[in-house]
Amino acid sequence: MTRRVAVIGGGSSGLACIKSCLDEGLEPVCYESSDDIGGLWKFKENPEPDRASIYHSVIINTSKEMMCFSDFPIPSHFPNYMHNSLIMDYFRMFADHFHLTKHICFNTKVLQVRQRSDFSHSGQWDVETENKEGKTEKHIFDAVMICIGHHCHPNLPLHDFPGIDTFKGTYFHSRDYKTPDEWRNKNAVVIGIGNSGGDIAVELSRVTKQVYLSTRRGAWIANRVADNGLPRDMLYSRMTNVLRRMLPFGLTCSMAERKLDNRFDHSLYNLKPKHRFFSQHPTANDELPNRILSGTVQVKPNIRRFQRSSVEFEEGSVVEDVDLVVFATGYRFSFPFLASHVTSVSGNKASLYKYVFPPELERPTLAIIGLVQPLGAIMPISEMQARWATRVFKGCTKLPPVASMLKDVQCKQETMAKRYVPSQRHTIQVDYLNYMDEIAGLLGVRPNIPRLLLTDPRLGLKVLFGPVTPYQYRLKGPGKWAGARQAIFTQWERVAQPMQTRPCDDPKTKRSFMWPLILSAAVVGWAAYVNRNNLPTALLDKIIVYLPAQD
C-alpha cells in the first residue's frame, strides 16, 4: 500500500519534497495556502498575512549553478544571478518537467497537524485543512513534511525604539516595501544591514534626498562579482574548504577580511564590525560602497530615540524631517498548526536532529524541510533534506537512538553559540558544503573523492578543485542521475553563455599545463595511497609497473 505524505507549502522546498516523494514511490499531497507555487519568490504587491514577501527588484544572492536542483540545471541562457521573475520561471519549468503541480492543492490552508491515537504503532497524522471557501476537511497521512521556511512572521521590535509612537512619518517592515517611487525627494532611514536592508537602502538612495542606514554592529560586505568577474560562490571548492578547516579560525577570518578590505576599507566606510568575518552571516551587496562614496547613503549607529519627525542616533547626531523608516529586522518562525510537544520554538530556536527531525518522536514520520540559514544556496539543501527524509519514511535509512540525536542537537547549538555573534538570525545557521556533505553521508550520496580520482580522474579533479555544485550529489547512491557527470563538465559553459552577447576577437593567452599535470599526478598518487587496501589486483599491477624497482 502506497504511503501518503502531506507536504505543507509549495515553495522551493515543497517542490523538492513532492519530487523526492515521487522518486521514492510515495504519494505526496501538497497544501499551498496561496494560488501559486514559489513561496518566498512569488512577488505580490500586497503581502499575505504570516507570509514572507519580496520587493519588485529582488535578485538572488546565489548563482544559478549553485542554487539549482541537482538533476535539473537552470537553462544556460539565464543570467548567473537571477531576478525573482526568472526564479519563478525556473520553478515552473521544474514543476512541469517532473509533473509536480497536479499534486498541489492551492488556496488550502493547514489548520492542524496532530498525531493519531495509535501514533506509536502507525506513525500516522491527522491533518485538518481549510479551502478558500472556508470548508474544512480532515485527512490521514503516513508522514508529514513541513516546508514553510523561516521567513514567516516579520520581526518588528518597536519596543527597542523609544518614541516610535510619536513618529509622524511612515514606518513598516521590509516585507511591506515594494518600490522606491513614492519616496522620491524624501528622507529615509533603513534599520538593519542584512541583505534586505542593504538592497533597500541602495534602491531608495537613487530617488530619495538622503538615506541613513542604521546598524548596531556593522557588517562585512561581500560582493556577488568576485575575481575575474566570476560568481563568488563558484570559486569555493572542496579543497578550499579543507584548507579553511585546517587553518586557525582567526587566520581564515583575517584572510577573508583582508580580501574584502582590498575592495574597500570597511573602517573608512564606517561599516567595520567588531566581530570576525565568519562570526556573522555576511551581507552580499555590490553597490552599497558606491552609494556611500557618492553620499547618497550615510551609515549611522543604532537609533537612540524618535521624536515626531526627527531621529536621534546613539552617537548624538539628529536627523530632521524623516519621512520613512524601514525596519529590515528579520523574521521569526513558528509552526502554529503543530502541538508544542511535537516540536517547540523558543527564541527562534527549534530542537531538531540535523535541523530536520524532532528527536523525541516515537516514529520518525515528521520532517521540517528548509529551516536553515545557509552560507550558500537553500534550494539544494532543502532538496538534500527531502531526499534523506523520504528514505527515512520508507525505512531505507534509520535514525540513531534518541540520546545520540539529542547530543547532536546540543553539540550544534554549542558550536553555533561559540562561533556566531548572538542573534536570532544565527540560530539555524549552517555552512553549505559541510552540511550538504553531512546529510549526503547519511543518504549515501556523498562523493568519494579518492575513488573518483582513481576511477575517473578528470571528474575527480573537477569535484575536488571545482565549485561544489549540486550535481556532485547525483553521481552515486539513491537518486543517481545519469546526466550528473556531464552537468559538472559543462557548468562553466552555462556560467559563460549569458554573457556572450557580442563577438569578441581578443587573442587568447597560452596556458601552461605543466603545473596542472604535476598537481593532478600528486593528487592521484595520494588517492592511490589512501585506497591502497581496496584497489583491485589488476589495477595495482598496472601501478607497480611504473614504480622504481627495489634492489
XYZ file of C-alpha atoms in Angstrom:
551
model
C 0.000 0.000 0.000
C 1.456 3.376 -1.081
C 2.287 5.665 1.809
C 0.694 9.113 1.684
C 2.785 12.144 2.617
C 1.422 15.615 3.375
C 3.671 18.396 2.114
C 2.864 21.763 3.692
C 3.977 24.630 1.457
C 4.514 24.889 -2.295
C 7.702 26.948 -2.393
C 11.107 25.681 -3.466
C 11.309 23.284 -0.509
C 7.794 21.988 -1.133
C 8.560 21.299 -4.797
C 11.698 19.390 -3.793
C 9.653 17.327 -1.328
C 6.975 16.449 -3.880
C 9.601 15.250 -6.342
C 11.517 13.299 -3.684
C 8.307 11.554 -2.641
C 7.571 10.595 -6.237
C 11.148 9.370 -6.728
C 10.738 7.070 -3.714
C 7.310 5.750 -4.726
C 5.414 7.743 -2.089
C 2.157 9.606 -2.709
C 2.545 13.340 -1.959
C -0.313 15.749 -1.369
C 0.891 19.349 -1.124
C -1.162 22.067 0.576
C -0.363 25.607 -0.541
C -2.235 28.484 1.064
C -1.795 30.833 -1.915
C -2.815 30.435 -5.540
C 0.629 29.657 -6.960
C 3.928 27.896 -6.384
C 7.141 29.725 -5.497
C 6.632 30.672 -1.863
C 9.010 33.491 -0.943
C 9.959 34.092 -4.583
C 6.454 34.836 -5.830
C 6.207 38.639 -5.962
C 2.907 40.061 -4.768
C 2.053 43.728 -4.480
C 0.015 43.098 -1.332
C 1.650 40.707 1.165
C -0.471 37.954 2.678
C -0.588 37.516 6.466
C 2.141 35.328 8.008
C 3.997 35.008 4.719
C 7.247 36.487 3.545
C 7.078 38.979 0.719
C 9.776 40.354 -1.577
C 10.216 43.710 -3.274
C 9.950 44.066 -7.017
C 13.671 44.346 -7.795
C 14.956 41.380 -5.744
C 17.830 39.478 -7.332
C 19.046 36.301 -5.637
C 22.453 36.274 -3.923
C 23.442 32.784 -5.033
C 24.421 31.985 -8.612
C 22.332 29.720 -10.802
C 24.756 26.785 -10.873
C 24.919 26.707 -7.073
C 21.168 27.140 -6.441
C 19.624 24.734 -8.960
C 18.011 21.415 -8.148
C 20.618 18.699 -8.551
C 19.122 16.881 -11.545
C 17.653 19.887 -13.359
C 20.216 22.550 -14.363
C 18.975 26.083 -14.884
C 18.931 26.961 -18.624
C 22.262 28.154 -19.999
C 20.896 31.480 -21.248
C 19.569 32.504 -17.825
C 21.797 35.066 -16.053
C 24.029 33.873 -13.244
C 22.235 35.968 -10.621
C 18.552 35.844 -11.415
C 15.719 38.296 -10.879
C 12.833 36.854 -8.877
C 10.701 36.550 -12.023
C 13.294 34.250 -13.625
C 13.474 32.161 -10.475
C 9.725 31.677 -10.789
C 10.193 30.698 -14.439
C 12.704 28.062 -13.369
C 10.386 26.703 -10.683
C 7.611 26.358 -13.273
C 9.963 24.520 -15.643
C 10.956 22.182 -12.823
C 7.343 21.568 -11.784
C 6.239 20.983 -15.382
C 9.139 18.685 -16.238
C 8.507 16.383 -13.281
C 4.699 16.790 -13.283
C 4.544 18.180 -9.757
C 1.694 20.701 -9.975
C -1.041 18.067 -10.123
C -0.094 17.043 -6.595
C -0.696 20.557 -5.161
C -3.936 21.769 -3.572
C -3.850 25.544 -3.984
C -5.689 28.052 -1.776
C -5.686 25.462 1.000
C -4.513 26.321 4.498
C -3.381 23.730 7.042
C -5.147 24.335 10.357
C -3.824 21.478 12.442
C -1.370 18.579 12.289
C -1.962 16.096 15.072
C -0.666 12.639 15.957
C -3.243 9.881 15.654
C -4.214 7.905 18.729
C -2.202 4.898 17.504
C 0.825 7.012 16.509
C 3.291 4.889 18.490
C 2.334 1.971 16.250
C 1.328 3.566 12.935
C 3.265 6.853 12.912
C 0.258 8.434 11.217
C -1.025 12.012 11.384
C -4.409 13.730 11.231
C -4.186 16.831 9.033
C -7.032 19.359 9.040
C -7.258 21.796 6.113
C -9.428 24.720 5.033
C -10.021 25.832 1.440
C -10.729 29.382 0.234
C -14.499 28.873 0.667
C -13.934 28.119 4.338
C -14.705 24.402 4.033
C -12.638 22.234 6.398
C -11.564 18.654 5.807
C -9.617 16.040 7.754
C -7.100 13.696 6.176
C -4.918 10.831 7.342
C -1.262 10.737 6.289
C 1.588 8.331 6.912
C 4.116 11.172 7.086
C 4.290 14.971 7.043
C 6.865 17.332 5.540
C 6.695 20.974 6.685
C 8.110 23.404 4.119
C 7.022 26.868 5.253
C 10.551 28.230 5.694
C 11.761 30.669 8.305
C 10.510 33.941 6.785
C 7.135 33.584 8.470
C 6.434 36.458 10.847
C 8.086 39.885 10.464
C 10.231 40.791 13.446
C 9.255 44.378 14.288
C 10.961 45.241 17.613
C 9.243 48.586 18.222
C 9.855 48.291 21.984
C 13.567 48.825 21.306
C 12.913 52.251 19.745
C 11.665 54.834 22.264
C 9.349 57.469 20.821
C 8.328 55.450 17.760
C 4.696 56.072 18.766
C 5.278 59.823 18.275
C 6.837 59.447 14.833
C 4.917 61.485 12.248
C 6.274 59.781 9.175
C 5.668 56.283 7.811
C 7.303 53.142 9.103
C 6.946 49.490 8.144
C 8.813 46.180 7.966
C 10.890 45.439 4.873
C 8.352 42.823 3.747
C 5.956 45.714 3.018
C 8.474 47.568 0.850
C 7.833 47.130 -2.883
C 9.251 50.019 -4.962
C 11.043 53.326 -4.215
C 8.883 55.544 -6.431
C 6.676 57.183 -3.808
C 9.684 58.244 -1.715
C 11.272 60.499 -4.324
C 12.996 63.538 -2.748
C 12.207 62.276 0.779
C 14.467 61.416 3.714
C 14.556 57.736 4.642
C 16.083 55.654 7.433
C 16.724 51.936 6.944
C 17.305 49.916 10.127
C 19.356 46.763 9.650
C 22.262 45.898 7.371
C 21.375 42.382 6.294
C 20.778 41.593 2.632
C 17.336 43.222 2.550
C 18.468 46.300 4.456
C 21.439 46.846 2.152
C 19.398 46.317 -1.020
C 16.577 48.616 0.064
C 18.993 51.369 1.175
C 20.743 51.228 -2.199
C 17.498 51.286 -4.167
C 15.953 54.120 -2.149
C 19.145 56.172 -2.459
C 18.595 56.535 -6.211
C 15.426 58.589 -5.731
C 15.388 59.956 -2.160
C 17.001 63.136 -0.908
C 19.026 61.109 1.613
C 19.165 57.595 3.035
C 20.518 56.837 6.514
C 21.500 53.201 7.074
C 21.371 52.382 10.784
C 23.326 49.389 12.078
C 24.128 48.253 15.604
C 27.131 46.107 14.794
C 28.209 46.939 11.268
C 28.836 44.182 8.741
C 31.306 42.673 6.339
C 30.091 43.391 2.800
C 30.782 40.710 0.204
C 30.129 41.298 -3.472
C 28.478 38.862 -5.842
C 31.098 39.529 -8.513
C 34.448 38.038 -7.499
C 37.886 37.819 -9.121
C 37.860 37.858 -12.922
C 34.177 38.777 -12.848
C 33.079 35.283 -11.818
C 30.235 34.490 -9.403
C 31.707 34.483 -5.896
C 30.117 31.212 -4.786
C 31.569 29.382 -7.805
C 35.112 29.958 -6.521
C 34.696 27.950 -3.309
C 35.863 24.346 -3.720
C 36.252 21.255 -1.580
C 39.986 21.881 -1.468
C 39.355 25.449 -0.276
C 37.137 24.027 2.443
C 39.822 21.543 3.527
C 42.383 24.334 3.830
C 39.950 26.551 5.725
C 39.252 23.803 8.260
C 42.959 23.096 8.705
C 43.903 26.723 9.374
C 43.142 28.541 12.640
C 39.772 30.320 12.720
C 41.382 33.707 13.302
C 43.711 33.298 10.326
C 40.936 32.365 7.891
C 38.896 35.346 9.123
C 41.877 37.663 8.646
C 42.418 36.407 5.094
C 38.758 36.954 4.193
C 38.659 40.376 5.867
C 41.835 41.488 4.076
C 40.296 40.446 0.771
C 37.147 42.471 1.441
C 39.126 45.478 2.679
C 41.141 45.440 -0.556
C 37.896 46.195 -2.338
C 37.004 48.992 0.081
C 38.191 49.838 3.575
C 35.355 48.877 5.941
C 36.729 51.159 8.667
C 36.868 54.138 6.314
C 33.260 53.479 5.298
C 32.098 53.148 8.935
C 30.979 49.563 8.323
C 33.652 47.504 10.067
C 32.112 45.341 12.806
C 33.784 44.141 15.995
C 33.103 40.510 15.137
C 35.123 38.435 12.676
C 34.060 37.623 9.136
C 32.963 34.027 9.837
C 31.091 35.037 13.017
C 28.126 36.568 11.210
C 26.120 35.891 8.082
C 27.812 38.302 5.628
C 25.859 40.862 3.628
C 26.041 40.494 -0.156
C 25.892 43.848 -1.929
C 27.848 45.101 -4.933
C 26.506 48.659 -4.934
C 26.496 49.799 -1.305
C 30.122 51.102 -1.278
C 29.367 53.182 -4.374
C 26.289 54.732 -2.766
C 28.230 55.539 0.409
C 31.076 57.022 -1.654
C 28.610 59.195 -3.567
C 26.994 60.374 -0.306
C 23.502 59.149 -1.097
C 23.747 56.629 1.771
C 25.123 57.607 5.174
C 25.993 54.854 7.649
C 24.725 55.556 11.156
C 24.831 53.713 14.504
C 21.782 52.412 16.350
C 18.838 54.742 16.966
C 18.521 56.253 20.447
C 15.018 57.687 20.059
C 12.357 59.027 17.731
C 10.756 62.400 18.338
C 7.941 63.351 15.976
C 9.714 63.713 12.603
C 13.294 63.554 13.908
C 15.595 60.612 14.633
C 18.418 60.757 17.168
C 21.261 58.259 16.816
C 23.388 56.860 19.632
C 26.434 58.991 18.838
C 24.294 62.111 19.362
C 23.557 63.219 15.803
C 19.956 64.136 14.942
C 18.291 63.931 11.534
C 15.242 66.121 10.997
C 12.299 65.716 8.628
C 12.463 61.940 8.273
C 9.622 60.732 6.058
C 10.181 56.956 6.037
C 11.640 54.290 8.312
C 12.102 50.737 7.004
C 12.685 48.023 9.609
C 14.862 45.402 7.890
C 14.969 43.476 11.144
C 14.393 39.919 10.032
C 11.746 37.316 10.728
C 10.571 34.866 13.350
C 9.388 31.357 12.542
C 6.779 29.147 14.182
C 4.548 26.155 13.477
C 1.098 27.228 14.722
C -0.581 24.078 13.417
C 1.708 21.783 15.459
C 1.326 20.929 19.149
C 4.216 22.275 21.220
C 5.157 18.813 22.498
C 5.876 17.711 18.910
C 8.390 20.479 18.358
C 8.534 23.797 20.157
C 10.040 27.088 19.010
C 11.569 29.445 21.557
C 13.802 32.403 20.777
C 13.784 31.397 17.104
C 15.246 28.020 18.081
C 13.822 24.580 17.403
C 15.324 21.332 18.678
C 15.710 19.252 15.512
C 18.116 16.450 14.615
C 20.188 17.719 11.688
C 17.657 20.597 11.521
C 15.078 18.156 10.139
C 13.660 15.591 12.591
C 12.151 16.182 16.064
C 14.407 13.783 18.000
C 11.923 12.525 20.586
C 9.056 11.409 18.346
C 8.227 7.731 18.704
C 8.104 7.369 14.932
C 10.248 9.433 12.510
C 7.366 10.463 10.268
C 7.610 14.250 10.584
C 10.309 16.249 8.795
C 10.843 20.001 8.708
C 12.482 20.985 5.442
C 14.344 24.197 4.657
C 14.589 25.507 8.224
C 18.211 26.567 7.836
C 20.092 29.798 7.128
C 22.977 28.641 4.954
C 26.173 30.354 3.917
C 25.167 29.381 0.396
C 22.062 28.345 -1.505
C 18.963 26.988 0.247
C 17.378 25.080 -2.679
C 19.946 22.233 -2.898
C 19.932 21.923 0.898
C 16.144 21.575 1.011
C 16.347 19.019 -1.770
C 19.006 17.031 0.096
C 16.920 17.093 3.281
C 13.879 15.925 1.317
C 15.774 13.060 -0.295
C 17.016 11.929 3.112
C 13.636 12.317 4.838
C 11.750 10.273 2.252
C 14.260 7.446 2.628
C 13.709 7.579 6.388
C 9.931 7.462 5.871
C 10.348 4.325 3.759
C 12.563 2.663 6.350
C 15.547 2.512 3.989
C 17.545 4.762 6.305
C 17.385 4.597 10.100
C 17.807 7.415 12.598
C 20.139 6.882 15.572
C 18.866 6.454 19.160
C 17.176 9.435 20.821
C 20.134 10.087 23.123
C 22.506 10.339 20.153
C 20.188 12.719 18.331
C 19.789 14.970 21.373
C 23.554 15.036 21.801
C 23.962 16.074 18.163
C 21.400 18.879 18.604
C 23.179 20.163 21.707
C 26.587 19.974 20.037
C 25.383 22.025 17.076
C 23.832 24.648 19.328
C 27.022 24.976 21.352
C 29.170 25.212 18.223
C 26.917 27.901 16.808
C 26.911 29.900 20.044
C 30.705 29.750 20.157
C 31.210 30.886 16.572
C 28.473 33.439 15.878
C 27.508 36.755 17.457
C 24.221 36.434 19.420
C 21.324 36.985 17.037
C 18.047 35.282 16.209
C 19.384 35.094 12.657
C 22.148 32.740 13.778
C 20.003 30.066 15.440
C 19.718 27.967 12.267
C 22.996 28.830 10.555
C 24.828 26.173 8.523
C 27.834 26.107 6.202
C 26.652 24.916 2.791
C 29.332 22.355 1.956
C 29.784 20.874 5.425
C 26.050 20.473 5.940
C 25.405 19.078 2.457
C 28.164 16.505 2.943
C 26.805 15.622 6.382
C 23.303 14.827 5.072
C 24.686 13.267 1.887
C 26.719 10.883 4.046
C 23.566 9.748 5.844
C 21.822 9.289 2.496
C 24.726 7.517 0.811
C 25.335 10.065 -1.957
C 28.417 11.906 -0.724
C 31.110 11.859 -3.427
C 34.037 9.550 -2.707
C 36.886 11.784 -3.855
C 39.788 9.272 -3.631
C 37.822 6.655 -5.574
C 36.768 9.219 -8.195
C 40.384 10.308 -8.655
C 41.341 6.704 -9.382
C 38.394 5.596 -11.485
C 37.602 8.879 -13.276
C 40.488 11.320 -12.673
C 39.084 14.160 -14.782
C 35.814 14.096 -12.865
C 37.594 13.644 -9.542
C 39.720 16.736 -10.106
C 36.667 18.816 -11.014
C 34.841 17.637 -7.912
C 37.855 18.351 -5.678
C 39.044 21.661 -7.129
C 35.906 22.979 -8.830
C 32.756 24.578 -7.445
C 30.623 22.353 -5.224
C 27.612 22.348 -7.497
C 24.582 20.204 -6.533
C 25.212 17.753 -9.386
C 28.000 16.184 -7.299
C 25.320 14.606 -5.120
C 23.759 12.734 -8.049
C 26.869 10.799 -9.052
C 26.095 7.745 -6.892
C 23.632 6.199 -4.470
C 19.841 6.660 -4.226
C 18.597 9.094 -6.853
C 21.696 8.729 -9.045
C 21.293 10.806 -12.228
C 22.930 9.744 -15.479
C 23.422 13.389 -16.504
C 25.330 14.424 -13.378
C 28.820 13.917 -14.807
C 28.047 15.880 -17.950
C 26.427 18.654 -15.908
C 29.652 19.027 -13.912
C 31.786 19.132 -17.059
C 29.608 21.819 -18.658
C 28.900 24.002 -15.608
C 31.361 26.745 -16.600
C 29.836 26.862 -20.088
C 26.480 27.712 -18.506
C 28.179 30.407 -16.425
C 29.704 31.997 -19.534
C 26.837 31.706 -22.027
C 24.510 34.504 -20.805
C 27.421 36.981 -21.020
C 28.446 36.033 -24.568
C 26.228 38.598 -26.248
C 28.722 40.089 -28.717
C 31.643 38.696 -30.732
C 34.973 39.207 -29.011
C 38.138 38.696 -31.045
C 40.675 39.309 -28.294
C 43.609 36.879 -28.628
C 43.568 34.127 -26.082
C 46.590 33.740 -23.847
C 48.506 30.480 -23.979
C 48.093 28.307 -20.953
C 50.768 26.136 -19.443
C 49.633 22.647 -18.489
C 52.799 21.724 -16.582
C 51.593 22.640 -13.100
C 48.064 21.189 -13.531
C 49.671 17.923 -14.676
C 52.055 17.835 -11.716
C 49.233 18.620 -9.299
C 46.966 16.022 -10.879
C 49.642 13.345 -10.621
C 50.216 14.197 -6.965
C 46.501 14.022 -6.184
C 46.047 10.693 -7.994
C 49.065 9.320 -6.138
C 47.528 10.419 -2.846
C 44.225 8.769 -3.781
C 46.018 5.528 -4.620
C 47.784 5.577 -1.266
C 44.523 6.234 0.631
C 42.787 3.356 -1.170
C 45.774 1.007 -1.315
C 43.932 -1.724 0.618
C 40.851 -1.541 -1.601
C 42.489 -1.390 -5.022
C 41.775 -4.291 -7.413
C 44.798 -6.530 -8.002
C 44.829 -5.755 -11.724
C 44.976 -2.029 -11.077
C 47.783 -2.489 -8.526
C 49.798 -4.482 -11.061
C 49.491 -1.629 -13.573
C 50.625 0.931 -10.997
C 53.596 -1.202 -9.839
C 54.983 -1.252 -13.395
C 55.614 2.493 -13.166
C 57.250 2.364 -9.735
C 61.065 2.248 -9.419
C 62.458 -1.221 -8.888
C 63.821 -2.099 -5.471
C 67.135 -3.971 -5.020
